[in-house]
Amino acid sequence: MNGLHVQNGHLPNGNSHGLSMFDPRDYDELLQITDVVRNQVDLKETPSIGIICGSGLGDIGDCIKEPQVLSYKKIPGFPSTSVVGHKGNMIFGYLGGKYVVCMQGRFHPYEHGMDLALCATPVRVMHQLGIKTLIVSNAAGGVNPAFNYGDLMVIKDHIFMPGLCGFSPLVGINDPRFGPRFVSIHDAYDINLRRLALTVAQEENIRIQEGIYVMCGGPQYESPAEVMYFKTVGADALGMSTCHEVTVARQCGIRVFGFSLITNIANTDADNSVEVTHEEVLVAAKEAGFRACSFVTKIIERIE
Ligand SMILES: O=P(O)(O)O[C@H]1O[C@H](CO)[C@@H](O)[C@H]1O
């Protein structure tokens, strides 16, 4: 175990300097982080469901009942979130009648000092805390011409661009306690949860789509030609997150439900291009906050 120092209740964290303090691939070091989390929260029971909030979608965390909030600053090894719209809190409590743990803020590969395994650390910690299901959300640009601003999209499958180029969270030492060296991603997004989500949306009158999410490296938004490229290969929505978390979750045997909020329409015409800004992404997410929250709550109510 290399250099994860947790002494006398003093918790160093990785916010400014600690990114090399622990190896996010080391099961035992992560267990220490998980223990530090456990020791700071009065766990009511084992959380069965983990949630990751996308950009501006932190309202989902604010819906949690009897919340216990642990700032990422108090979790050793956790970097701080640097993207606006990601608060940086781990919240324990009840949602849809189940005990959950929610990451109100995620780490993106384009943030300072990140590697994909470090970005996916919260998933491994939630696995060690005992979750069996992960609900992951994101803000994304719509590519499918049938999509509208503000739609929710159930993720049916993904194209993990960094992963295809060798930047996978599973690259490097593999501890079999997390799962196998080679992971099959043929059924990453659980079909029963997808069906449940589509039913819930219909019953609740929530505009819903289903489609393929592409994770690009970012932080630049895609050029019109790149959007056209992804459209041609079957993409429905573009973002800069999620696939690394889902890959790690699947390695651990966690079943996954994912959805995107379509915050902007990605443009394919360089002669009539439209600028995308993170501010507009956040505005769209804010507008959808209540809808996203009740969507997630109703799904959780009906998860077996
Ligand atoms: O995927 P989330 O975290 O929702 O964030 C999305 O919003 C940011 C761009 O506006 C990018 O980080 C993109 O991935």
GROMACS .gro file of C-alpha atoms and ligand atoms in nm:
model
  318
    1MET     CA    1   0.000   0.000   0.000
    2ASN     CA    2   0.161   0.320  -0.115
    3GLY     CA    3   0.121   0.632   0.081
    4LEU     CA    4  -0.246   0.666   0.168
    5HIS     CA    5  -0.207   0.825   0.508
    6VAL     CA    6  -0.513   0.827   0.730
    7GLN     CA    7  -0.389   0.914   1.076
    8ASN     CA    8  -0.558   1.008   1.400
    9GLY     CA    9  -0.877   1.107   1.227
   10HIS     CA   10  -0.692   1.361   1.017
   11LEU     CA   11  -0.794   1.310   0.659
   12PRO     CA   12  -0.560   1.433   0.394
   13ASN     CA   13  -0.731   1.473   0.062
   14GLY     CA   14  -0.611   1.488  -0.292
   15ASN     CA   15  -0.758   1.825  -0.376
   16SER     CA   16  -0.449   2.023  -0.448
   17HIS     CA   17  -0.163   1.782  -0.453
   18GLY     CA   18  -0.273   1.432  -0.373
   19LEU     CA   19  -0.353   1.279  -0.711
   20SER     CA   20  -0.060   1.042  -0.678
   21MET     CA   21  -0.139   0.962  -0.316
   22PHE     CA   22  -0.316   0.641  -0.395
   23ASP     CA   23  -0.354   0.403  -0.682
   24PRO     CA   24  -0.718   0.398  -0.798
   25ARG     CA   25  -0.658   0.044  -0.927
   26ASP     CA   26  -0.552  -0.088  -0.587
   27TYR     CA   27  -0.843  -0.266  -0.415
   28ASP     CA   28  -0.694  -0.242  -0.066
   29GLU     CA   29  -0.619   0.129  -0.092
   30LEU     CA   30  -0.972   0.192  -0.212
   31LEU     CA   31  -1.102  -0.013   0.081
   32GLN     CA   32  -0.928   0.233   0.312
   33ILE     CA   33  -1.102   0.522   0.142
   34THR     CA   34  -1.433   0.338   0.164
   35ASP     CA   35  -1.373   0.281   0.537
   36VAL     CA   36  -1.302   0.651   0.588
   37VAL     CA   37  -1.635   0.726   0.417
   38ARG     CA   38  -1.816   0.469   0.633
   39ASN     CA   39  -1.663   0.611   0.950
   40GLN     CA   40  -1.784   0.961   0.872
   41VAL     CA   41  -2.143   0.867   0.797
   42ASP     CA   42  -2.402   0.708   1.020
   43LEU     CA   43  -2.509   0.448   0.764
   44LYS     CA   44  -2.873   0.349   0.814
   45GLU     CA   45  -2.828   0.039   0.600
   46THR     CA   46  -2.623  -0.080   0.304
   47PRO     CA   47  -2.699   0.145   0.009
   48SER     CA   48  -2.839  -0.070  -0.270
   49ILE     CA   49  -2.839   0.197  -0.541
   50GLY     CA   50  -2.571   0.445  -0.644
   51ILE     CA   51  -2.646   0.760  -0.842
   52ILE     CA   52  -2.412   0.989  -1.036
   53CYS     CA   53  -2.545   1.335  -1.119
   54GLY     CA   54  -2.451   1.492  -1.450
   55SER     CA   55  -2.373   1.859  -1.517
   56GLY     CA   56  -2.636   2.073  -1.350
   57LEU     CA   57  -2.835   1.766  -1.246
   58GLY     CA   58  -2.740   1.792  -0.879
   59ASP     CA   59  -3.108   1.848  -0.795
   60ILE     CA   60  -3.138   1.470  -0.796
   61GLY     CA   61  -2.914   1.466  -0.489
   62ASP     CA   62  -3.115   1.746  -0.328
   63CYS     CA   63  -3.431   1.528  -0.348
   64ILE     CA   64  -3.282   1.270  -0.112
   65LYS     CA   65  -3.468   1.233   0.220
   66GLU     CA   66  -3.287   1.219   0.556
   67PRO     CA   67  -2.966   1.317   0.376
   68GLN     CA   68  -2.621   1.282   0.520
   69VAL     CA   69  -2.383   1.491   0.312
   70LEU     CA   70  -2.011   1.421   0.294
   71SER     CA   71  -1.806   1.671   0.098
   72TYR     CA   72  -1.549   1.520  -0.140
   73LYS     CA   73  -1.302   1.739   0.051
   74LYS     CA   74  -1.339   1.497   0.342
   75ILE     CA   75  -1.267   1.189   0.135
   76PRO     CA   76  -0.897   1.112   0.106
   77GLY     CA   77  -0.778   1.074  -0.248
   78PHE     CA   78  -1.088   1.227  -0.403
   79PRO     CA   79  -0.994   1.519  -0.625
   80SER     CA   80  -1.214   1.826  -0.605
   81THR     CA   81  -1.470   1.879  -0.879
   82SER     CA   82  -1.359   2.163  -1.104
   83VAL     CA   83  -1.654   2.181  -1.344
   84VAL     CA   84  -1.935   2.428  -1.266
   85GLY     CA   85  -2.257   2.235  -1.197
   86HIS     CA   86  -2.082   1.955  -1.006
   87LYS     CA   87  -2.107   2.028  -0.634
   88GLY     CA   88  -1.872   1.765  -0.497
   89ASN     CA   89  -2.087   1.594  -0.234
   90MET     CA   90  -2.150   1.231  -0.154
   91ILE     CA   91  -2.503   1.206  -0.016
   92PHE     CA   92  -2.654   0.911   0.170
   93GLY     CA   93  -3.028   0.885   0.233
   94TYR     CA   94  -3.362   0.769   0.099
   95LEU     CA   95  -3.499   0.814  -0.250
   96GLY     CA   96  -3.802   0.632  -0.386
   97GLY     CA   97  -3.815   0.438  -0.061
   98LYS     CA   98  -3.465   0.289  -0.102
   99TYR     CA   99  -3.142   0.371   0.075
  100VAL     CA  100  -2.907   0.525  -0.183
  101VAL     CA  101  -2.570   0.688  -0.218
  102CYS     CA  102  -2.546   0.976  -0.460
  103MET     CA  103  -2.242   1.143  -0.617
  104GLN     CA  104  -2.344   1.504  -0.660
  105GLY     CA  105  -2.065   1.577  -0.904
  106ARG     CA  106  -1.835   1.367  -1.117
  107PHE     CA  107  -1.479   1.369  -1.245
  108HIS     CA  108  -1.414   1.412  -1.615
  109PRO     CA  109  -1.102   1.291  -1.795
  110TYR     CA  110  -1.028   1.642  -1.924
  111GLU     CA  111  -0.997   1.786  -1.572
  112HIS     CA  112  -0.654   1.860  -1.429
  113GLY     CA  113  -0.446   1.558  -1.333
  114MET     CA  114  -0.709   1.300  -1.414
  115ASP     CA  115  -0.674   0.955  -1.551
  116LEU     CA  116  -0.970   0.740  -1.635
  117ALA     CA  117  -0.933   0.510  -1.334
  118LEU     CA  118  -0.916   0.807  -1.097
  119CYS     CA  119  -1.228   0.952  -1.261
  120ALA     CA  120  -1.410   0.624  -1.197
  121THR     CA  121  -1.300   0.595  -0.831
  122PRO     CA  122  -1.646   0.688  -0.696
  123VAL     CA  123  -1.792   0.382  -0.871
  124ARG     CA  124  -1.540   0.150  -0.709
  125VAL     CA  125  -1.601   0.308  -0.370
  126MET     CA  126  -1.978   0.268  -0.415
  127HIS     CA  127  -1.917  -0.096  -0.511
  128GLN     CA  128  -1.725  -0.149  -0.188
  129LEU     CA  129  -2.010   0.020  -0.002
  130GLY     CA  130  -2.237  -0.248  -0.144
  131ILE     CA  131  -2.442  -0.099  -0.428
  132LYS     CA  132  -2.593  -0.343  -0.677
  133THR     CA  133  -2.741  -0.090  -0.921
  134LEU     CA  134  -2.594   0.232  -1.062
  135ILE     CA  135  -2.801   0.513  -1.209
  136VAL     CA  136  -2.583   0.745  -1.411
  137SER     CA  137  -2.691   1.072  -1.569
  138ASN     CA  138  -2.535   1.332  -1.794
  139ALA     CA  139  -2.596   1.641  -2.001
  140ALA     CA  140  -2.549   1.578  -2.372
  141GLY     CA  141  -2.583   1.731  -2.715
  142GLY     CA  142  -2.856   1.578  -2.930
  143VAL     CA  143  -2.749   1.439  -3.267
  144ASN     CA  144  -3.062   1.247  -3.361
  145PRO     CA  145  -3.280   1.488  -3.563
  146ALA     CA  146  -3.591   1.367  -3.378
  147PHE     CA  147  -3.453   1.493  -3.048
  148ASN     CA  148  -3.556   1.822  -2.889
  149TYR     CA  149  -3.398   2.047  -2.633
  150GLY     CA  150  -3.493   1.917  -2.288
  151ASP     CA  151  -3.565   1.558  -2.390
  152LEU     CA  152  -3.451   1.277  -2.163
  153MET     CA  153  -3.276   0.990  -2.343
  154VAL     CA  154  -3.248   0.642  -2.199
  155ILE     CA  155  -2.901   0.518  -2.292
  156LYS     CA  156  -2.931   0.196  -2.484
  157ASP     CA  157  -2.563   0.155  -2.566
  158HIS     CA  158  -2.252   0.365  -2.595
  159ILE     CA  159  -1.944   0.444  -2.802
  160PHE     CA  160  -1.656   0.501  -2.564
  161MET     CA  161  -1.413   0.698  -2.782
  162PRO     CA  162  -1.126   0.729  -2.529
  163GLY     CA  163  -1.170   0.362  -2.435
  164LEU     CA  164  -1.141   0.255  -2.798
  165CYS     CA  165  -0.811   0.444  -2.818
  166GLY     CA  166  -0.658   0.272  -2.517
  167PHE     CA  167  -0.772   0.520  -2.252
  168SER     CA  168  -0.985   0.287  -2.047
  169PRO     CA  169  -1.017   0.290  -1.667
  170LEU     CA  170  -0.935  -0.080  -1.685
  171VAL     CA  171  -0.589  -0.025  -1.838
  172GLY     CA  172  -0.309  -0.116  -1.597
  173ILE     CA  173  -0.293  -0.355  -1.307
  174ASN     CA  174  -0.612  -0.555  -1.270
  175ASP     CA  175  -0.716  -0.672  -0.925
  176PRO     CA  176  -0.952  -0.967  -0.977
  177ARG     CA  177  -1.145  -0.859  -0.667
  178PHE     CA  178  -1.292  -0.584  -0.886
  179GLY     CA  179  -1.366  -0.826  -1.166
  180PRO     CA  180  -1.217  -0.992  -1.471
  181ARG     CA  181  -0.931  -0.858  -1.683
  182PHE     CA  182  -1.147  -0.868  -1.996
  183VAL     CA  183  -1.494  -0.728  -1.953
  184SER     CA  184  -1.779  -0.783  -2.196
  185ILE     CA  185  -1.970  -0.465  -2.267
  186HIS     CA  186  -2.238  -0.635  -2.475
  187ASP     CA  187  -2.517  -0.558  -2.228
  188ALA     CA  188  -2.388  -0.256  -2.038
  189TYR     CA  189  -2.725  -0.085  -1.995
  190ASP     CA  190  -2.965  -0.330  -1.832
  191ILE     CA  191  -3.256  -0.404  -2.060
  192ASN     CA  192  -3.508  -0.448  -1.777
  193LEU     CA  193  -3.416  -0.113  -1.626
  194ARG     CA  194  -3.443   0.049  -1.969
  195ARG     CA  195  -3.791  -0.096  -2.016
  196LEU     CA  196  -3.891   0.014  -1.668
  197ALA     CA  197  -3.767   0.368  -1.738
  198LEU     CA  198  -3.959   0.391  -2.065
  199THR     CA  199  -4.277   0.273  -1.887
  200VAL     CA  200  -4.226   0.523  -1.603
  201ALA     CA  201  -4.172   0.808  -1.850
  202GLN     CA  202  -4.488   0.717  -2.037
  203GLU     CA  203  -4.693   0.698  -1.718
  204GLU     CA  204  -4.553   1.025  -1.588
  205ASN     CA  205  -4.593   1.205  -1.920
  206ILE     CA  206  -4.220   1.271  -1.946
  207ARG     CA  207  -4.083   1.320  -2.300
  208ILE     CA  208  -3.845   1.031  -2.352
  209GLN     CA  209  -3.611   0.900  -2.620
  210GLU     CA  210  -3.379   0.602  -2.632
  211GLY     CA  211  -3.043   0.603  -2.805
  212ILE     CA  212  -2.668   0.566  -2.831
  213TYR     CA  213  -2.446   0.793  -2.622
  214VAL     CA  214  -2.096   0.881  -2.738
  215MET     CA  215  -1.826   0.982  -2.492
  216CYS     CA  216  -1.577   1.218  -2.654
  217GLY     CA  217  -1.262   1.337  -2.479
  218GLY     CA  218  -1.356   1.705  -2.453
  219PRO     CA  219  -1.335   1.964  -2.315
  220GLN     CA  220  -1.390   2.121  -2.657
  221TYR     CA  221  -1.736   2.063  -2.802
  222GLU     CA  222  -1.744   1.876  -3.131
  223SER     CA  223  -1.699   2.050  -3.465
  224PRO     CA  224  -1.983   2.024  -3.719
  225ALA     CA  225  -1.781   1.769  -3.917
  226GLU     CA  226  -1.725   1.562  -3.603
  227VAL     CA  227  -2.095   1.576  -3.521
  228MET     CA  228  -2.167   1.457  -3.877
  229TYR     CA  229  -1.916   1.176  -3.832
  230PHE     CA  230  -2.088   1.054  -3.515
  231LYS     CA  231  -2.431   1.090  -3.673
  232THR     CA  232  -2.314   0.872  -3.961
  233VAL     CA  233  -2.198   0.596  -3.726
  234GLY     CA  234  -2.529   0.587  -3.540
  235ALA     CA  235  -2.485   0.821  -3.246
  236ASP     CA  236  -2.785   0.990  -3.088
  237ALA     CA  237  -2.619   1.206  -2.821
  238LEU     CA  238  -2.270   1.338  -2.747
  239GLY     CA  239  -2.104   1.403  -2.414
  240MET     CA  240  -1.772   1.383  -2.232
  241SER     CA  241  -1.843   1.140  -1.948
  242THR     CA  242  -2.026   0.831  -1.825
  243CYS     CA  243  -1.867   0.549  -2.030
  244HIS     CA  244  -1.563   0.518  -1.801
  245GLU     CA  245  -1.796   0.489  -1.499
  246VAL     CA  246  -2.019   0.235  -1.669
  247THR     CA  247  -1.719   0.026  -1.777
  248VAL     CA  248  -1.591   0.007  -1.420
  249ALA     CA  249  -1.940  -0.068  -1.287
  250ARG     CA  250  -1.984  -0.353  -1.532
  251GLN     CA  251  -1.648  -0.499  -1.435
  252CYS     CA  252  -1.774  -0.508  -1.075
  253GLY     CA  253  -2.099  -0.674  -1.182
  254ILE     CA  254  -2.314  -0.370  -1.102
  255ARG     CA  255  -2.620  -0.334  -1.323
  256VAL     CA  256  -2.650   0.002  -1.485
  257PHE     CA  257  -2.921   0.240  -1.591
  258GLY     CA  258  -2.810   0.555  -1.775
  259PHE     CA  259  -2.986   0.858  -1.912
  260SER     CA  260  -2.892   1.181  -2.086
  261LEU     CA  261  -3.060   1.517  -2.070
  262ILE     CA  262  -3.046   1.676  -2.415
  263THR     CA  263  -2.924   2.026  -2.332
  264ASN     CA  264  -2.842   2.144  -2.683
  265ILE     CA  265  -2.873   2.028  -3.040
  266ALA     CA  266  -2.534   1.943  -3.188
  267ASN     CA  267  -2.485   2.107  -3.524
  268THR     CA  268  -2.359   1.951  -3.848
  269ASP     CA  269  -2.340   2.255  -4.076
  270ALA     CA  270  -2.017   2.460  -4.065
  271ASP     CA  271  -2.182   2.734  -4.277
  272ASN     CA  272  -2.460   2.782  -4.023
  273SER     CA  273  -2.287   2.681  -3.708
  274VAL     CA  274  -2.428   2.745  -3.363
  275GLU     CA  275  -2.207   2.798  -3.063
  276VAL     CA  276  -2.251   2.563  -2.765
  277THR     CA  277  -2.168   2.690  -2.417
  278HIS     CA  278  -2.152   2.523  -2.079
  279GLU     CA  279  -2.378   2.803  -1.948
  280GLU     CA  280  -2.661   2.695  -2.177
  281VAL     CA  281  -2.601   2.333  -2.078
  282LEU     CA  282  -2.648   2.434  -1.712
  283VAL     CA  283  -2.961   2.638  -1.787
  284ALA     CA  284  -3.118   2.338  -1.964
  285ALA     CA  285  -3.023   2.110  -1.675
  286LYS     CA  286  -3.170   2.352  -1.421
  287GLU     CA  287  -3.497   2.364  -1.616
  288ALA     CA  288  -3.510   1.984  -1.621
  289GLY     CA  289  -3.411   1.940  -1.256
  290PHE     CA  290  -3.755   1.857  -1.119
  291ARG     CA  291  -3.838   1.625  -1.411
  292ALA     CA  292  -3.508   1.439  -1.380
  293CYS     CA  293  -3.563   1.404  -1.008
  294SER     CA  294  -3.912   1.260  -1.032
  295PHE     CA  295  -3.803   1.031  -1.320
  296VAL     CA  296  -3.522   0.885  -1.106
  297THR     CA  297  -3.742   0.864  -0.795
  298LYS     CA  298  -4.019   0.674  -0.977
  299ILE     CA  299  -3.769   0.432  -1.132
  300ILE     CA  300  -3.610   0.362  -0.794
  301GLU     CA  301  -3.953   0.304  -0.638
  302ARG     CA  302  -4.003   0.017  -0.879
  303ILE     CA  303  -3.655  -0.136  -0.881
  304GLU     CA  304  -3.668  -0.485  -0.732
  305LIG     O1  305  -2.136   1.457  -1.871
  305LIG     P1  306  -2.165   1.564  -1.772
  305LIG     O2  307  -2.090   1.550  -1.646
  305LIG     O3  308  -2.314   1.578  -1.751
  305LIG     O4  309  -2.114   1.702  -1.837
  305LIG     C1  310  -2.138   1.743  -1.971
  305LIG     O5  311  -2.139   1.883  -1.968
  305LIG     C2  312  -2.005   1.934  -1.990
  305LIG     C3  313  -2.008   2.025  -2.110
  305LIG     O6  314  -2.104   2.124  -2.098
  305LIG     C4  315  -1.918   1.813  -2.022
  305LIG     O7  316  -1.845   1.775  -1.910
  305LIG     C5  317  -2.019   1.709  -2.060
  305LIG     O8  318  -1.972   1.577  -2.040
   0.00000   0.00000   0.00000
